[in-house]
PDB file of C-alpha atoms and ligand atoms in Angstrom:
ATOM      1  CA  UNK A   1     140.128  54.095  44.995  1.00 52.00           C
ATOM      2  CA  UNK A   2     140.389  56.989  42.569  1.00 54.00           C
ATOM      3  CA  UNK A   3     142.449  57.390  39.400  1.00 55.00           C
ATOM      4  CA  UNK A   4     144.559  60.085  41.087  1.00 80.00           C
ATOM      5  CA  UNK A   5     146.156  57.612  43.279  1.00 94.00           C
ATOM      6  CA  UNK A   6     147.300  55.344  40.421  1.00 95.00           C
ATOM      7  CA  UNK A   7     150.036  57.809  39.586  1.00 96.00           C
ATOM      8  CA  UNK A   8     151.289  57.317  43.136  1.00 98.00           C
ATOM      9  CA  UNK A   9     151.509  53.444  42.889  1.00 98.00           C
ATOM     10  CA  UNK A  10     154.810  51.857  43.814  1.00 98.00           C
ATOM     11  CA  UNK A  11     154.778  49.569  40.788  1.00 97.00           C
ATOM     12  CA  UNK A  12     157.655  47.318  41.830  1.00 97.00           C
ATOM     13  CA  UNK A  13     155.795  46.157  45.042  1.00 98.00           C
ATOM     14  CA  UNK A  14     153.009  43.479  45.361  1.00 96.00           C
ATOM     15  CA  UNK A  15     149.599  45.180  45.494  1.00 97.00           C
ATOM     16  CA  UNK A  16     149.112  47.633  46.905  1.00 96.00           C
ATOM     17  CA  UNK A  17     151.409  50.479  47.951  1.00 98.00           C
ATOM     18  CA  UNK A  18     151.233  54.177  47.054  1.00 98.00           C
ATOM     19  CA  UNK A  19     153.642  57.002  47.842  1.00 98.00           C
ATOM     20  CA  UNK A  20     152.969  60.790  47.598  1.00 98.00           C
ATOM     21  CA  UNK A  21     156.108  62.737  48.374  1.00 98.00           C
ATOM     22  CA  UNK A  22     154.549  66.153  48.999  1.00 97.00           C
ATOM     23  CA  UNK A  23     151.481  65.272  50.930  1.00 98.00           C
ATOM     24  CA  UNK A  24     151.723  68.029  53.487  1.00 98.00           C
ATOM     25  CA  UNK A  25     153.505  71.455  53.439  1.00 98.00           C
ATOM     26  CA  UNK A  26     156.369  72.538  55.588  1.00 98.00           C
ATOM     27  CA  UNK A  27     154.116  74.703  57.677  1.00 98.00           C
ATOM     28  CA  UNK A  28     151.687  71.887  58.245  1.00 98.00           C
ATOM     29  CA  UNK A  29     154.601  69.577  59.230  1.00 98.00           C
ATOM     30  CA  UNK A  30     155.730  72.126  61.831  1.00 97.00           C
ATOM     31  CA  UNK A  31     152.223  72.616  63.173  1.00 96.00           C
ATOM     32  CA  UNK A  32     151.664  68.878  63.525  1.00 97.00           C
ATOM     33  CA  UNK A  33     154.928  68.346  65.338  1.00 96.00           C
ATOM     34  CA  UNK A  34     153.861  71.031  67.828  1.00 93.00           C
ATOM     35  CA  UNK A  35     150.598  69.225  68.355  1.00 94.00           C
ATOM     36  CA  UNK A  36     152.448  65.986  68.993  1.00 93.00           C
ATOM     37  CA  UNK A  37     154.847  67.667  71.379  1.00 90.00           C
ATOM     38  CA  UNK A  38     153.073  70.715  72.840  1.00 87.00           C
ATOM     39  CA  UNK A  39     155.315  73.149  74.702  1.00 71.00           C
ATOM     40  CA  UNK A  40     156.218  73.009  77.519  1.00 66.00           C
ATOM     41  CA  UNK A  41     154.379  69.763  78.182  1.00 63.00           C
ATOM     42  CA  UNK A  42     151.139  68.216  77.183  1.00 60.00           C
ATOM     43  CA  UNK A  43     148.175  68.747  79.519  1.00 61.00           C
ATOM     44  CA  UNK A  44     147.949  64.993  79.707  1.00 59.00           C
ATOM     45  CA  UNK A  45     151.088  63.204  79.117  1.00 68.00           C
ATOM     46  CA  UNK A  46     150.393  61.342  75.867  1.00 86.00           C
ATOM     47  CA  UNK A  47     153.620  59.507  75.248  1.00 88.00           C
ATOM     48  CA  UNK A  48     154.203  55.927  76.211  1.00 88.00           C
ATOM     49  CA  UNK A  49     157.827  55.154  76.281  1.00 86.00           C
ATOM     50  CA  UNK A  50     158.486  51.739  74.729  1.00 86.00           C
ATOM     51  CA  UNK A  51     161.974  50.141  74.602  1.00 85.00           C
ATOM     52  CA  UNK A  52     162.821  51.381  71.117  1.00 87.00           C
ATOM     53  CA  UNK A  53     160.471  54.232  70.370  1.00 88.00           C
ATOM     54  CA  UNK A  54     157.655  56.464  71.904  1.00 93.00           C
ATOM     55  CA  UNK A  55     154.040  55.962  71.140  1.00 94.00           C
ATOM     56  CA  UNK A  56     150.882  57.971  71.306  1.00 95.00           C
ATOM     57  CA  UNK A  57     147.521  56.267  70.768  1.00 96.00           C
ATOM     58  CA  UNK A  58     144.529  58.366  69.572  1.00 96.00           C
ATOM     59  CA  UNK A  59     141.770  58.511  70.609  1.00 96.00           C
ATOM     60  CA  UNK A  60     142.671  55.655  72.975  1.00 95.00           C
ATOM     61  CA  UNK A  61     144.163  52.238  73.169  1.00 95.00           C
ATOM     62  CA  UNK A  62     142.094  49.254  71.911  1.00 95.00           C
ATOM     63  CA  UNK A  63     140.512  46.907  74.537  1.00 94.00           C
ATOM     64  CA  UNK A  64     141.740  43.382  75.034  1.00 94.00           C
ATOM     65  CA  UNK A  65     139.256  42.316  72.404  1.00 95.00           C
ATOM     66  CA  UNK A  66     140.650  44.815  69.925  1.00 96.00           C
ATOM     67  CA  UNK A  67     137.592  47.057  70.220  1.00 96.00           C
ATOM     68  CA  UNK A  68     137.808  50.809  70.029  1.00 97.00           C
ATOM     69  CA  UNK A  69     135.619  52.799  72.448  1.00 95.00           C
ATOM     70  CA  UNK A  70     133.854  55.224  70.167  1.00 93.00           C
ATOM     71  CA  UNK A  71     135.232  58.672  70.433  1.00 95.00           C
ATOM     72  CA  UNK A  72     136.344  61.180  67.871  1.00 96.00           C
ATOM     73  CA  UNK A  73     139.886  61.867  66.844  1.00 97.00           C
ATOM     74  CA  UNK A  74     141.257  65.289  67.959  1.00 97.00           C
ATOM     75  CA  UNK A  75     140.668  68.014  65.319  1.00 98.00           C
ATOM     76  CA  UNK A  76     144.395  68.288  64.532  1.00 97.00           C
ATOM     77  CA  UNK A  77     144.491  64.700  63.397  1.00 98.00           C
ATOM     78  CA  UNK A  78     141.421  65.207  61.179  1.00 98.00           C
ATOM     79  CA  UNK A  79     142.091  68.525  59.360  1.00 98.00           C
ATOM     80  CA  UNK A  80     143.722  68.809  56.847  1.00 98.00           C
ATOM     81  CA  UNK A  81     144.868  65.123  56.573  1.00 98.00           C
ATOM     82  CA  UNK A  82     141.589  63.247  56.688  1.00 98.00           C
ATOM     83  CA  UNK A  83     139.445  66.122  55.512  1.00 98.00           C
ATOM     84  CA  UNK A  84     139.894  67.076  52.828  1.00 97.00           C
ATOM     85  CA  UNK A  85     142.901  65.159  51.632  1.00 97.00           C
ATOM     86  CA  UNK A  86     142.283  61.429  52.314  1.00 98.00           C
ATOM     87  CA  UNK A  87     138.619  62.071  51.414  1.00 97.00           C
ATOM     88  CA  UNK A  88     139.591  63.621  48.040  1.00 96.00           C
ATOM     89  CA  UNK A  89     141.751  60.563  47.197  1.00 97.00           C
ATOM     90  CA  UNK A  90     139.080  58.153  48.407  1.00 96.00           C
ATOM     91  CA  UNK A  91     141.648  56.306  50.439  1.00 97.00           C
ATOM     92  CA  UNK A  92     139.271  54.824  53.013  1.00 98.00           C
ATOM     93  CA  UNK A  93     136.141  54.610  50.835  1.00 97.00           C
ATOM     94  CA  UNK A  94     135.938  50.818  51.073  1.00 97.00           C
ATOM     95  CA  UNK A  95     136.845  50.640  54.846  1.00 98.00           C
ATOM     96  CA  UNK A  96     134.020  49.686  57.258  1.00 97.00           C
ATOM     97  CA  UNK A  97     133.685  53.280  58.614  1.00 97.00           C
ATOM     98  CA  UNK A  98     134.672  55.033  55.407  1.00 97.00           C
ATOM     99  CA  UNK A  99     137.350  56.970  57.241  1.00 98.00           C
ATOM    100  CA  UNK A 100     140.140  56.280  59.775  1.00 98.00           C
ATOM    101  CA  UNK A 101     139.055  56.171  63.434  1.00 98.00           C
ATOM    102  CA  UNK A 102     142.500  55.377  65.047  1.00 98.00           C
ATOM    103  CA  UNK A 103     145.993  56.904  64.866  1.00 98.00           C
ATOM    104  CA  UNK A 104     149.195  55.612  66.348  1.00 97.00           C
ATOM    105  CA  UNK A 105     151.940  58.363  66.533  1.00 97.00           C
ATOM    106  CA  UNK A 106     155.484  56.785  66.626  1.00 96.00           C
ATOM    107  CA  UNK A 107     158.606  58.684  67.373  1.00 96.00           C
ATOM    108  CA  UNK A 108     162.000  57.224  66.502  1.00 97.00           C
ATOM    109  CA  UNK A 109     165.289  58.817  67.629  1.00 96.00           C
ATOM    110  CA  UNK A 110     168.494  57.922  65.839  1.00 98.00           C
ATOM    111  CA  UNK A 111     169.321  54.279  66.584  1.00 97.00           C
ATOM    112  CA  UNK A 112     165.678  53.433  67.258  1.00 96.00           C
ATOM    113  CA  UNK A 113     163.330  51.284  65.231  1.00 96.00           C
ATOM    114  CA  UNK A 114     160.465  48.745  65.282  1.00 96.00           C
ATOM    115  CA  UNK A 115     160.882  44.918  64.960  1.00 95.00           C
ATOM    116  CA  UNK A 116     159.356  43.258  61.851  1.00 96.00           C
ATOM    117  CA  UNK A 117     155.751  42.699  62.640  1.00 96.00           C
ATOM    118  CA  UNK A 118     152.220  42.793  61.106  1.00 96.00           C
ATOM    119  CA  UNK A 119     149.352  45.020  62.191  1.00 96.00           C
ATOM    120  CA  UNK A 120     146.922  42.179  62.230  1.00 93.00           C
ATOM    121  CA  UNK A 121     143.088  41.718  62.006  1.00 94.00           C
ATOM    122  CA  UNK A 122     142.001  44.394  64.488  1.00 96.00           C
ATOM    123  CA  UNK A 123     142.239  46.910  61.576  1.00 97.00           C
ATOM    124  CA  UNK A 124     140.841  46.983  58.143  1.00 98.00           C
ATOM    125  CA  UNK A 125     143.860  46.062  56.042  1.00 97.00           C
ATOM    126  CA  UNK A 126     145.036  49.604  55.098  1.00 98.00           C
ATOM    127  CA  UNK A 127     147.537  51.890  56.773  1.00 98.00           C
ATOM    128  CA  UNK A 128     148.062  55.479  55.675  1.00 98.00           C
ATOM    129  CA  UNK A 129     151.296  56.852  57.213  1.00 98.00           C
ATOM    130  CA  UNK A 130     152.286  60.562  57.229  1.00 98.00           C
ATOM    131  CA  UNK A 131     156.016  61.059  57.967  1.00 98.00           C
ATOM    132  CA  UNK A 132     157.319  64.135  59.871  1.00 98.00           C
ATOM    133  CA  UNK A 133     160.681  65.553  60.700  1.00 98.00           C
ATOM    134  CA  UNK A 134     163.204  63.345  58.809  1.00 98.00           C
ATOM    135  CA  UNK A 135     163.395  60.446  56.392  1.00 98.00           C
ATOM    136  CA  UNK A 136     163.456  56.841  57.374  1.00 98.00           C
ATOM    137  CA  UNK A 137     163.489  53.480  55.531  1.00 98.00           C
ATOM    138  CA  UNK A 138     160.705  50.958  56.072  1.00 98.00           C
ATOM    139  CA  UNK A 139     161.786  47.276  55.504  1.00 98.00           C
ATOM    140  CA  UNK A 140     159.391  44.703  54.183  1.00 98.00           C
ATOM    141  CA  UNK A 141     159.717  40.871  54.692  1.00 97.00           C
ATOM    142  CA  UNK A 142     157.469  38.298  53.060  1.00 95.00           C
ATOM    143  CA  UNK A 143     155.885  36.216  55.793  1.00 90.00           C
ATOM    144  CA  UNK A 144     157.286  32.634  56.100  1.00 79.00           C
ATOM    145  CA  UNK A 145     154.587  30.202  55.171  1.00 71.00           C
ATOM    146  CA  UNK A 146     153.762  27.169  57.198  1.00 61.00           C
ATOM    147  CA  UNK A 147     155.744  24.647  55.096  1.00 63.00           C
ATOM    148  CA  UNK A 148     158.802  26.815  55.021  1.00 65.00           C
ATOM    149  CA  UNK A 149     158.759  27.343  58.823  1.00 58.00           C
ATOM    150  CA  UNK A 150     158.175  23.615  59.301  1.00 61.00           C
ATOM    151  CA  UNK A 151     161.155  22.799  57.044  1.00 63.00           C
ATOM    152  CA  UNK A 152     163.270  24.946  59.184  1.00 63.00           C
ATOM    153  CA  UNK A 153     162.079  23.131  62.244  1.00 61.00           C
ATOM    154  CA  UNK A 154     160.425  26.178  63.833  1.00 55.00           C
ATOM    155  CA  UNK A 155     156.895  26.034  65.060  1.00 52.00           C
ATOM    156  CA  UNK A 156     154.391  26.980  62.358  1.00 45.00           C
ATOM    157  CA  UNK A 157     153.353  30.238  63.975  1.00 51.00           C
ATOM    158  CA  UNK A 158     156.939  31.432  63.686  1.00 52.00           C
ATOM    159  CA  UNK A 159     156.698  33.674  60.673  1.00 65.00           C
ATOM    160  CA  UNK A 160     159.208  36.233  61.893  1.00 69.00           C
ATOM    161  CA  UNK A 161     162.343  36.648  59.702  1.00 77.00           C
ATOM    162  CA  UNK A 162     165.657  35.497  61.196  1.00 74.00           C
ATOM    163  CA  UNK A 163     167.534  38.290  62.718  1.00 71.00           C
ATOM    164  CA  UNK A 164     169.903  39.739  60.190  1.00 73.00           C
ATOM    165  CA  UNK A 165     167.674  38.590  57.305  1.00 83.00           C
ATOM    166  CA  UNK A 166     167.640  40.970  54.398  1.00 91.00           C
ATOM    167  CA  UNK A 167     164.422  42.740  53.769  1.00 97.00           C
ATOM    168  CA  UNK A 168     162.735  41.785  50.449  1.00 97.00           C
ATOM    169  CA  UNK A 169     161.774  45.436  49.760  1.00 98.00           C
ATOM    170  CA  UNK A 170     162.714  48.828  51.138  1.00 98.00           C
ATOM    171  CA  UNK A 171     160.623  52.004  51.052  1.00 98.00           C
ATOM    172  CA  UNK A 172     162.188  55.389  51.691  1.00 98.00           C
ATOM    173  CA  UNK A 173     159.677  57.625  53.428  1.00 98.00           C
ATOM    174  CA  UNK A 174     160.620  61.301  53.173  1.00 98.00           C
ATOM    175  CA  UNK A 175     159.393  63.920  55.626  1.00 98.00           C
ATOM    176  CA  UNK A 176     155.965  65.293  54.580  1.00 98.00           C
ATOM    177  CA  UNK A 177     155.173  62.151  52.656  1.00 98.00           C
ATOM    178  CA  UNK A 178     152.222  59.830  52.656  1.00 98.00           C
ATOM    179  CA  UNK A 179     152.690  56.076  52.290  1.00 98.00           C
ATOM    180  CA  UNK A 180     149.595  53.851  51.841  1.00 98.00           C
ATOM    181  CA  UNK A 181     149.942  50.034  52.272  1.00 98.00           C
ATOM    182  CA  UNK A 182     147.002  47.777  51.896  1.00 97.00           C
ATOM    183  CA  UNK A 183     145.792  44.447  50.530  1.00 96.00           C
ATOM    184  CA  UNK A 184     148.354  41.668  49.999  1.00 96.00           C
ATOM    185  CA  UNK A 185     151.115  43.859  51.203  1.00 96.00           C
ATOM    186  CA  UNK A 186     149.289  44.389  54.469  1.00 97.00           C
ATOM    187  CA  UNK A 187     148.317  40.742  54.965  1.00 96.00           C
ATOM    188  CA  UNK A 188     151.304  38.746  53.530  1.00 96.00           C
ATOM    189  CA  UNK A 189     154.254  41.000  54.599  1.00 97.00           C
ATOM    190  CA  UNK A 190     155.868  42.090  57.812  1.00 97.00           C
ATOM    191  CA  UNK A 191     157.223  45.603  58.138  1.00 97.00           C
ATOM    192  CA  UNK A 192     159.908  47.040  60.391  1.00 97.00           C
ATOM    193  CA  UNK A 193     162.457  49.832  60.861  1.00 97.00           C
ATOM    194  CA  UNK A 194     166.116  49.009  61.573  1.00 97.00           C
ATOM    195  CA  UNK A 195     167.571  50.142  64.862  1.00 96.00           C
ATOM    196  CA  UNK A 196     170.245  52.133  63.063  1.00 97.00           C
ATOM    197  CA  UNK A 197     171.905  55.573  63.259  1.00 98.00           C
ATOM    198  CA  UNK A 198     172.073  55.705  59.392  1.00 98.00           C
ATOM    199  CA  UNK A 199     170.144  54.385  56.453  1.00 98.00           C
ATOM    200  CA  UNK A 200     172.543  53.152  53.770  1.00 98.00           C
ATOM    201  CA  UNK A 201     172.672  51.404  50.291  1.00 97.00           C
ATOM    202  CA  UNK A 202     170.077  53.935  49.028  1.00 98.00           C
ATOM    203  CA  UNK A 203     169.616  54.032  45.254  1.00 97.00           C
ATOM    204  CA  UNK A 204     167.303  53.133  42.373  1.00 96.00           C
ATOM    205  CA  UNK A 205     167.931  49.384  42.702  1.00 95.00           C
ATOM    206  CA  UNK A 206     167.450  49.135  46.504  1.00 97.00           C
ATOM    207  CA  UNK A 207     164.653  51.595  47.173  1.00 98.00           C
ATOM    208  CA  UNK A 208     161.380  50.551  45.525  1.00 98.00           C
ATOM    209  CA  UNK A 209     159.760  53.998  45.462  1.00 98.00           C
ATOM    210  CA  UNK A 210     162.939  55.777  44.164  1.00 98.00           C
ATOM    211  CA  UNK A 211     161.209  57.212  41.087  1.00 97.00           C
ATOM    212  CA  UNK A 212     158.529  58.755  43.326  1.00 98.00           C
ATOM    213  CA  UNK A 213     160.979  60.485  45.701  1.00 98.00           C
ATOM    214  CA  UNK A 214     160.845  64.341  46.049  1.00 97.00           C
ATOM    215  CA  UNK A 215     164.500  64.801  46.962  1.00 94.00           C
ATOM    216  CA  UNK A 216     166.384  62.047  45.151  1.00 94.00           C
ATOM    217  CA  UNK A 217     169.389  64.355  44.943  1.00 93.00           C
ATOM    218  CA  UNK A 218     169.842  64.628  48.618  1.00 92.00           C
ATOM    219  CA  UNK A 219     170.281  60.825  48.820  1.00 94.00           C
ATOM    220  CA  UNK A 220     172.799  60.617  45.974  1.00 88.00           C
ATOM    221  CA  UNK A 221     175.703  59.770  48.373  1.00 94.00           C
ATOM    222  CA  UNK A 222     173.648  56.620  49.018  1.00 97.00           C
ATOM    223  CA  UNK A 223     173.221  57.244  52.879  1.00 97.00           C
ATOM    224  CA  UNK A 224     172.023  59.700  55.465  1.00 97.00           C
ATOM    225  CA  UNK A 225     172.323  60.080  59.171  1.00 98.00           C
ATOM    226  CA  UNK A 226     169.023  59.483  60.985  1.00 98.00           C
ATOM    227  CA  UNK A 227     167.322  62.262  62.733  1.00 98.00           C
ATOM    228  CA  UNK A 228     164.152  62.179  64.873  1.00 97.00           C
ATOM    229  CA  UNK A 229     161.315  60.923  62.752  1.00 98.00           C
ATOM    230  CA  UNK A 230     157.655  60.928  63.721  1.00 98.00           C
ATOM    231  CA  UNK A 231     154.963  59.026  61.990  1.00 98.00           C
ATOM    232  CA  UNK A 232     151.131  59.401  62.089  1.00 98.00           C
ATOM    233  CA  UNK A 233     149.688  56.027  61.157  1.00 98.00           C
ATOM    234  CA  UNK A 234     145.938  56.209  60.262  1.00 98.00           C
ATOM    235  CA  UNK A 235     143.788  53.082  60.399  1.00 98.00           C
ATOM    236  CA  UNK A 236     140.186  51.973  60.623  1.00 98.00           C
ATOM    237  CA  UNK A 237     139.471  49.705  63.647  1.00 98.00           C
ATOM    238  CA  UNK A 238     136.765  47.230  62.629  1.00 95.00           C
ATOM    239  CA  UNK A 239     135.095  46.808  66.063  1.00 96.00           C
ATOM    240  CA  UNK A 240     133.749  49.995  67.655  1.00 97.00           C
ATOM    241  CA  UNK A 241     131.784  50.013  70.921  1.00 95.00           C
ATOM    242  CA  UNK A 242     129.423  52.952  71.393  1.00 88.00           C
ATOM    243  CA  UNK A 243     129.932  54.695  74.712  1.00 75.00           C
ATOM    244  CA  UNK A 244     126.175  54.810  75.281  1.00 65.00           C
ATOM    245  CA  UNK A 245     126.179  51.006  75.409  1.00 55.00           C
ATOM    246  CA  UNK A 246     129.006  50.977  77.926  1.00 53.00           C
ATOM    247  CA  UNK A 247     127.301  53.576  80.168  1.00 56.00           C
ATOM    248  CA  UNK A 248     124.025  51.654  80.035  1.00 53.00           C
ATOM    249  CA  UNK A 249     125.883  48.520  80.966  1.00 54.00           C
ATOM    250  CA  UNK A 250     127.674  50.259  83.910  1.00 55.00           C
ATOM    251  CA  UNK A 251     124.361  51.722  85.058  1.00 50.00           C
ATOM    252  CA  UNK A 252     122.856  48.323  85.132  1.00 44.00           C
ATOM    253  CA  UNK A 253     119.865  49.302  82.866  1.00 42.00           C
TER     254      UNK A 253
HETATM  255  O1  LIG B 301     156.436  54.460  62.024  1.00 72.30           O
HETATM  256  C1  LIG B 301     156.109  53.751  61.095  1.00 72.30           C
HETATM  257  O2  LIG B 301     156.117  54.177  59.913  1.00 72.30           O
HETATM  258  C2  LIG B 301     155.673  52.304  61.270  1.00 72.30           C
HETATM  259  C3  LIG B 301     154.833  52.099  62.567  1.00 72.30           C
HETATM  260  C4  LIG B 301     154.225  50.830  62.655  1.00 72.30           C
HETATM  261  O3  LIG B 301     154.551  49.832  61.979  1.00 72.30           O
HETATM  262  C5  LIG B 301     153.081  50.626  63.603  1.00 72.30           C
HETATM  263  O4  LIG B 301     152.854  51.543  64.436  1.00 72.30           O
HETATM  264  O5  LIG B 301     152.508  49.512  63.617  1.00 72.30           O
HETATM  265 FE1  LIG B 302     153.024  48.332  62.061  1.00 72.30          FE
END
C-alpha cells in the first residue's frame, strides 16, 4: 500500500484501519444516492429487505460455495471510486484480483443496525467502505478465543459478544468518507452497528478516528440523531467462476 495512505491510518487501532474523511464530493454523494435509489423505481428492484436494514448485492449474490459468477460491476460503482481513486491509493494491489469485484450496499434508517459479525473467508481480508447520507458509528469487538468461550461454558464456536457488551473500539464514519479495514482487524474482530436512533458518548477518548474527522465541531455536543445512512462496501471475492465455464457445463459440452 502506498505512503499516501499512511497519513490516514487510525493509529489507536490494531493493524490495519485507515480513514479518509473527504473521499468523495457532495455532488458525487448525491449522484451515488440516486444510482442506489433510482427515481421513481429501479428497472429491477435491487433491494432485499432484511429485518434491520436493506441490502443490494452487486453484481450478484455469491453461490452456496461462496463463489462469484464472473460479471462486471456496474459503471457507477467503478468510476470514480475504484478508478481512479482506489487505484491511486493502491488499496487492492495485494488482493487476488487487484481490484474489488463485489459490492454490498447497506441502508440503515434511524433505529436500524447490524449485529456484530465477521465478514469471513469468502473475501480477501480487506473491506473499503464509502459512507453516504449521514454519519454512523461502527463498533468493534475482539473475537472471544476458544479458551475464553470454554471458561464461560459456551461452545467454542461462540465468539459473539454478550448482548449489551461494550465495544472495544468505535469508529465514526462521516458521510462522504472512506474506511478501510484489513488484516488483523478483519480477521480477529467482529464489527456491528447498534440499533439506535442516536449515537452518543462521542469524543476524542471514545472515537478512535477522532483526529481524522472532517467535522469534529458538529459532534461537539457528544451526540447526534441518526438519519438514513447508506454504505457501499467494496470487497474482492476470492473464488470467481467464469460464465463461459458455466454455459459449457449447461450445454453438456
Ligand atoms: O454498513 C456498514 O458499514 C457495515 C456493513 C457490513 O458490515 C457488511 O455488509 O458486512
Ligand atoms: Fe460486515
